[in-house]
Coordinates of C-alpha atoms in Angstrom, one line a residue:
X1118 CA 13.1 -109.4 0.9
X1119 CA 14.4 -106.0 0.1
X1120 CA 18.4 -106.4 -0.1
X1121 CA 20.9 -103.5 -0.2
X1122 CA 23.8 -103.3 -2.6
X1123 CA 26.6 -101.9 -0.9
X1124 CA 29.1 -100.3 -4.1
X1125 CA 32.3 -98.3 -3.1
X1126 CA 33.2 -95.9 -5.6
X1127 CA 36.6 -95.2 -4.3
X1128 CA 38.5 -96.0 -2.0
X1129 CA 40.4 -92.3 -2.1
X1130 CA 39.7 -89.7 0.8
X1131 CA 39.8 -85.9 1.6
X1132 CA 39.8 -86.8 5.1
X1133 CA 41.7 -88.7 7.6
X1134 CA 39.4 -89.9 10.1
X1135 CA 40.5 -91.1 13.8
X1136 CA 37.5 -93.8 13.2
X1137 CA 38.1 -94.7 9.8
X1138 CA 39.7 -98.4 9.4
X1139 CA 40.8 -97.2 5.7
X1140 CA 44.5 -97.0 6.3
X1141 CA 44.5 -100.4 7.7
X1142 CA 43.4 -102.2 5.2
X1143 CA 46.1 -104.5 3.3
X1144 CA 45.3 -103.7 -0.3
X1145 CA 45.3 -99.7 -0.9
X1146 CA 43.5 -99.0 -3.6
X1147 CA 44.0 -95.0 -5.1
X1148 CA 41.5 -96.2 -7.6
X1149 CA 37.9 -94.9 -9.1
X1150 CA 34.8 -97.1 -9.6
X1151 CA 34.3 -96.7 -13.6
X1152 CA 30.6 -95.9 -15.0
X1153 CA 31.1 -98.6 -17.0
X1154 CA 32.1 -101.0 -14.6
X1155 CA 29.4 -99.5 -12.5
X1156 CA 26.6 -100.3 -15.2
X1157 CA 27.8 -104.1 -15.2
X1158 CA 27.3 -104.0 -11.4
X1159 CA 24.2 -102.5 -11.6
X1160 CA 22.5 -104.3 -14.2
X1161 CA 24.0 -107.5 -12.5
X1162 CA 21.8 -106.7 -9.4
X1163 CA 18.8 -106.2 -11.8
X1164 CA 19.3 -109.6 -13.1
X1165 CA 19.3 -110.8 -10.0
X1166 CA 15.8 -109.6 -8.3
X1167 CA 16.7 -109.5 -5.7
X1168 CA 18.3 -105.4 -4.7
X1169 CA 15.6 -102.9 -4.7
X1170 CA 18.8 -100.3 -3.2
X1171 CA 22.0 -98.8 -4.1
X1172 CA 24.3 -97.5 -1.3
X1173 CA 27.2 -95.5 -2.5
X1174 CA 29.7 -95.8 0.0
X1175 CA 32.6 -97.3 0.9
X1176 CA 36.5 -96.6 2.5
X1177 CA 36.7 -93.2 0.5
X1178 CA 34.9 -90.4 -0.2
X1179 CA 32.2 -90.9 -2.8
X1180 CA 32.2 -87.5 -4.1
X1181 CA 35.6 -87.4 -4.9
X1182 CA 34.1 -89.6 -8.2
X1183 CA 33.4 -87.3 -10.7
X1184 CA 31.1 -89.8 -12.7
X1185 CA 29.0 -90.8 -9.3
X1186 CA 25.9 -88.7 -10.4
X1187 CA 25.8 -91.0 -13.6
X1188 CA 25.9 -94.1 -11.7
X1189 CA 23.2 -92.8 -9.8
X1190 CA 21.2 -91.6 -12.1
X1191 CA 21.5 -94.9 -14.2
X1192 CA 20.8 -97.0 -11.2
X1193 CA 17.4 -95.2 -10.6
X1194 CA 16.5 -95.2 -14.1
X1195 CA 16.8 -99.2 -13.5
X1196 CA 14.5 -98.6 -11.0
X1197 CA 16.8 -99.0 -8.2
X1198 CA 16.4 -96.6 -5.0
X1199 CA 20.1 -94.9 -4.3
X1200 CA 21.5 -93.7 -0.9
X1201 CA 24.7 -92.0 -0.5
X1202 CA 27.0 -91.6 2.6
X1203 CA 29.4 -88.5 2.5
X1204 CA 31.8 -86.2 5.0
X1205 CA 30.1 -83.2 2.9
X1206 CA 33.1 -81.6 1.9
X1207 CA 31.9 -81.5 -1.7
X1208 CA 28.9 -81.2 -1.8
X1209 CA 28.7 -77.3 -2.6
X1210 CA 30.3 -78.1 -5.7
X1211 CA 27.7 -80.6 -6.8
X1212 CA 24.2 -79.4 -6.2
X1213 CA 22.5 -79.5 -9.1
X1214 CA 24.0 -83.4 -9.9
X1215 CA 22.4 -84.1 -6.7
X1216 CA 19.4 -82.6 -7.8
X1217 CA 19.1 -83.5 -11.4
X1218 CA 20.4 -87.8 -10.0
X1219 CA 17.5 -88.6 -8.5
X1220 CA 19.4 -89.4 -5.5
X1221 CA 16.5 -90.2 -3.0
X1222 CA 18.4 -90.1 0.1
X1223 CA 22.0 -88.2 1.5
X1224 CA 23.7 -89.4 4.7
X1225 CA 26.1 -87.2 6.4
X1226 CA 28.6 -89.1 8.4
X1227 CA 29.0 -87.1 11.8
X1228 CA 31.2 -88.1 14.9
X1229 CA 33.9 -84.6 15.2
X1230 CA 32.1 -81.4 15.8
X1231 CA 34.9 -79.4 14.4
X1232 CA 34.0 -81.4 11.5
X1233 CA 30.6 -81.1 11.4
X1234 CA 31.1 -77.2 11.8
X1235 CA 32.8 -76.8 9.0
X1236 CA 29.9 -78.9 6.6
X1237 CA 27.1 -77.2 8.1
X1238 CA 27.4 -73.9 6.1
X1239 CA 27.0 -76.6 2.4
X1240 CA 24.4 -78.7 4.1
X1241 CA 22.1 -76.1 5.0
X1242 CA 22.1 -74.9 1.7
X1243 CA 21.1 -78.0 0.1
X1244 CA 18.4 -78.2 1.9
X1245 CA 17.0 -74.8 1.3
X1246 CA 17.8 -75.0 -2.5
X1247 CA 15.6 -79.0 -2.1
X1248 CA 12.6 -77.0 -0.5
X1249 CA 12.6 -74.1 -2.3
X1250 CA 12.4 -76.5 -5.6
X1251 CA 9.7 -77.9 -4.1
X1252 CA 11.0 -81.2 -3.5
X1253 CA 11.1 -83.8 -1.7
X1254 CA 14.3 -85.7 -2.0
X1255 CA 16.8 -86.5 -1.7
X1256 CA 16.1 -87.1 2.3
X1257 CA 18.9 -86.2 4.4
X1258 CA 20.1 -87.9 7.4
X1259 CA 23.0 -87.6 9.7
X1260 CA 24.4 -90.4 10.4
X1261 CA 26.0 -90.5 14.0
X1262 CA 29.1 -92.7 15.1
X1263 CA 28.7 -93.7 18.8
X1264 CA 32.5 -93.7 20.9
X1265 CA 34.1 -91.7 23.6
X1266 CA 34.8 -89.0 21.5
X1267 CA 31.4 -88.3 20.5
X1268 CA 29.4 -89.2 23.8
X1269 CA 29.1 -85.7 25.3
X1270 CA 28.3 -83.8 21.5
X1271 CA 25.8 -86.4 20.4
X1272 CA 22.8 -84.6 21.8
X1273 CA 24.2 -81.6 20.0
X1274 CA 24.7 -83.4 17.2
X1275 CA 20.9 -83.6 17.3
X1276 CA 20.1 -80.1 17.7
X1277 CA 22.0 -78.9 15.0
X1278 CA 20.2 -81.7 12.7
X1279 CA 16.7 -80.0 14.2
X1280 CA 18.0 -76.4 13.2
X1281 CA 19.4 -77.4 10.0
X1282 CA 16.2 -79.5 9.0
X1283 CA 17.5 -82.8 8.8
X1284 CA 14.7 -85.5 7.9
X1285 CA 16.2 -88.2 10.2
X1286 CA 19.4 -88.7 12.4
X1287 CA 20.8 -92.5 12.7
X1288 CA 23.0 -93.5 15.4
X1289 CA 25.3 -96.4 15.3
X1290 CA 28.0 -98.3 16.9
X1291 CA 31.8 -97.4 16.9
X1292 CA 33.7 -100.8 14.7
X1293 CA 37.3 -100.8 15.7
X1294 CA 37.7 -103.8 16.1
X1295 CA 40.8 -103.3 14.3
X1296 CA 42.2 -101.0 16.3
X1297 CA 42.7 -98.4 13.9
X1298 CA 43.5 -95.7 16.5
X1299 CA 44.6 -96.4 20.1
X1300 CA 42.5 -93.0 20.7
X1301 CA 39.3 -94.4 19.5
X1302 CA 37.2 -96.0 21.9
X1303 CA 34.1 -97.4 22.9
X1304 CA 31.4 -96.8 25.6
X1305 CA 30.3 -99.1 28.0
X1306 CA 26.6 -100.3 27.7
X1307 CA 25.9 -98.0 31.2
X1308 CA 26.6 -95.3 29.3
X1309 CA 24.9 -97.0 25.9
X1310 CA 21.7 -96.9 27.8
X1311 CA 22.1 -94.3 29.2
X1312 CA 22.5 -92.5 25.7
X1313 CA 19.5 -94.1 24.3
X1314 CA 16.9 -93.4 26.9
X1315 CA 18.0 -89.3 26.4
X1316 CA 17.7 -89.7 22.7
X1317 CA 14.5 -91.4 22.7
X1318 CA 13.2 -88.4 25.1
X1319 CA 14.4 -85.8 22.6
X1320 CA 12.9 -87.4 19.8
X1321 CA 9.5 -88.3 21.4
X1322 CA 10.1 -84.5 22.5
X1323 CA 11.0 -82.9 19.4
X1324 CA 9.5 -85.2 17.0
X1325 CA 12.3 -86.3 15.4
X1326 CA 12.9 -89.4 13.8
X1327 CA 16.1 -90.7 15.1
X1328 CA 17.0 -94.6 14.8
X1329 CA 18.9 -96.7 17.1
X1330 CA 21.0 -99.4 16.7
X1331 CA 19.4 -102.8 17.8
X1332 CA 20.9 -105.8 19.8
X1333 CA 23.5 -107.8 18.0
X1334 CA 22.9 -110.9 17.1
X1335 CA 24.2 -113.5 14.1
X1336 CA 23.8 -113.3 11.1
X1337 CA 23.7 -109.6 11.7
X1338 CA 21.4 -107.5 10.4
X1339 CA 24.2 -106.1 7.9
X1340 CA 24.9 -109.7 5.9
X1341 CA 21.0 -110.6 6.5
X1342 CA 20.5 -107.3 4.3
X1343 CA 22.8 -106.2 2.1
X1344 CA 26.5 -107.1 0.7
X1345 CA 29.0 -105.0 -0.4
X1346 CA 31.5 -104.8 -4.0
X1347 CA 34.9 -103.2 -3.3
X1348 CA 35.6 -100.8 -5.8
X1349 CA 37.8 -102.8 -7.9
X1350 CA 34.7 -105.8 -7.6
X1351 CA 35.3 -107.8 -5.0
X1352 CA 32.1 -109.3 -3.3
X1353 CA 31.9 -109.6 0.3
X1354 CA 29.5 -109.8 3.0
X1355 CA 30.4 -106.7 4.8
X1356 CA 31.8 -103.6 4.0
X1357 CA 33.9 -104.0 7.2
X1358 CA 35.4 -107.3 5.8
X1359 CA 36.5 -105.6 3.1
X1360 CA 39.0 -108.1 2.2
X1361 CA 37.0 -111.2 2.8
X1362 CA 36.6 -112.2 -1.0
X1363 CA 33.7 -114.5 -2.3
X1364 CA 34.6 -113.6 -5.7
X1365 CA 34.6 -110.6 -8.1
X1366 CA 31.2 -109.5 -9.8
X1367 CA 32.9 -109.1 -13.0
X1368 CA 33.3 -112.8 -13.2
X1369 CA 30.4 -114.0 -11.8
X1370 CA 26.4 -113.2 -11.2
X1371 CA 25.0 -112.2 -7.7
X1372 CA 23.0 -115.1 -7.4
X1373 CA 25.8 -117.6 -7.6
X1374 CA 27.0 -115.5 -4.8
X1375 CA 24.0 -116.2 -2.4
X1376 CA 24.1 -119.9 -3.9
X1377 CA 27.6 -120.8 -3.3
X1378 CA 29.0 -122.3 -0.3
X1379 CA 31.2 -120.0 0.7
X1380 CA 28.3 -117.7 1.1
X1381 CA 26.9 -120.2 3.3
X1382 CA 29.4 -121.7 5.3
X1383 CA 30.5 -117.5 6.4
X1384 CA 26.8 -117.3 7.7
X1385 CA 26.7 -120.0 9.5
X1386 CA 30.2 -119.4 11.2
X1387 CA 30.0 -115.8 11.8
X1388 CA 30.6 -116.3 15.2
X1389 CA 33.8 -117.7 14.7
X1390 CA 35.2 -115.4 12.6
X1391 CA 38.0 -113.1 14.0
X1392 CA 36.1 -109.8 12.7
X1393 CA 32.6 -111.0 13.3
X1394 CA 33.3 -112.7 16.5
X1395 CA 34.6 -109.1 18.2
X1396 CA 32.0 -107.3 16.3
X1397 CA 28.8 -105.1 18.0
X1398 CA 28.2 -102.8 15.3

């Protein structure tokens, strides 16, 4: 089975996001992910056999890590595939790290159209400079959060992502389950299906590969897949359990992870777990 690494490089941010559970988390961390520490993750994973991809992501902004390019460029070199998920702010300053990584795929996180508005301008630019090159990553997604706020833009969420180019749009689930902002809120399942029968027109329509999110169900299909290191190493099984701790990578090997009990006993109680148990993501 193909697993996911999930690795934060920071947990610092250029953004405050109504949706964004960061500032509810316990344990602030104004903290970068070293290269070095990075490596040991990496080659950790390697050992293991079991990761064939790197996701760079996490409760900051990625790019704000000026040595994320390295990590991703190392972590390919180990033969690892690597994603990354960004607000696009910063891109425009690092193009040709982009280029030169390796990075095989860029998602851009999209739920605010003012917000979106003002990336545009730096993502359609990448994408010109990736064709004119000739090339043929990294792909580029926009990655769409489902919620009242977003309901009535997503379909022009879409369009733009047609104009602009985009290789693939992904839609998923609002999580606030912690209630990070009274404002945020999510749609019923009318309007959920509803949502997906119009954006399942416009891509048979348009051609445009757009993915859904599926039925929830335990384990999910995040834990079943992937888990994800904190950026200063702790190892849990989601990124929105960031402070579920199964123990720190610098002091033990992935595959004691999947091995151990803990590991166990949290999949098999998922349901009854005070995060999972609200969860629909």
């Amino acid at each position: 089975m193909d697993l996911t690494l999930q690795i934060e490089p920071t947990r610092m941010c250029n953004l405050d996001c109504s949706i964004c559970m960061r500032k509810n988390i316990k344990k602030p961390i104004n903290s970068f992910l070293t290269f070095n520490n990075f490596k040991k993750i990496c080659d950790n994973a390697v050992l293991s056999k079991m990761f064939q991809y790197i996701g760079l992501h996490g409760w900051g902004e990625p790019l704000l890590n000026k040595e994320l390019f390295k990590m991703v460029e190392y972590a390919e070199d180990k033969g690892l595939a690597t994603n990354l998920t960004t607000n696009g702010r910063l891109i425009n300053e690092r193009f040709e790290e982009i280029f030169k990584s390796g990075l095989r795929e860029i998602a851009f996180g999209v739920y605010n159209k003012n917000l979106l508005r003002e990336v545009v301008p730096s993502i359609r630019e990448l994408i010109k400079i990736r064709n004119h090159r000739c090339l043929k990553i990294p792909k580029t997604y926009f990655d769409i959060t489902i919620c009242k706020e977003s309901l009535s833009d997503i379909q022009n969420f879409i369009e733009i992502a047609q104009e602009l180019r985009i290789d693939a749009v992904i839609l998923h689930r609002l999580f606030n389950v912690y209630k990070v902002d009274p404002s945020v809120k999510y749609i019923s399942q009318e309007e959920e299906k509803m949502l997906f029968e119009k954006v399942k027109e416009i891509g048979r329509k348009n051609g445009m590969e757009i993915y859904l999110p599926v039925r929830h169900k335990y384990p999910c299909k995040v834990v079943k897949y992937s888990i994800f290191i904190t950026v200063d190493g702790d190892i849990t099984p989601c990124c929105f359990l960031p402070e579920y701790t199964l123990g720190n990578i610098f002091e033990m090997e992935l595959s004691e992870v999947f091995a151990s009990d803990g590991y166990k006993n949290f999949k098999k109680r998922m349901p009854d777990n005070q995060i999972c148990g609200r969860c629909r993501w």
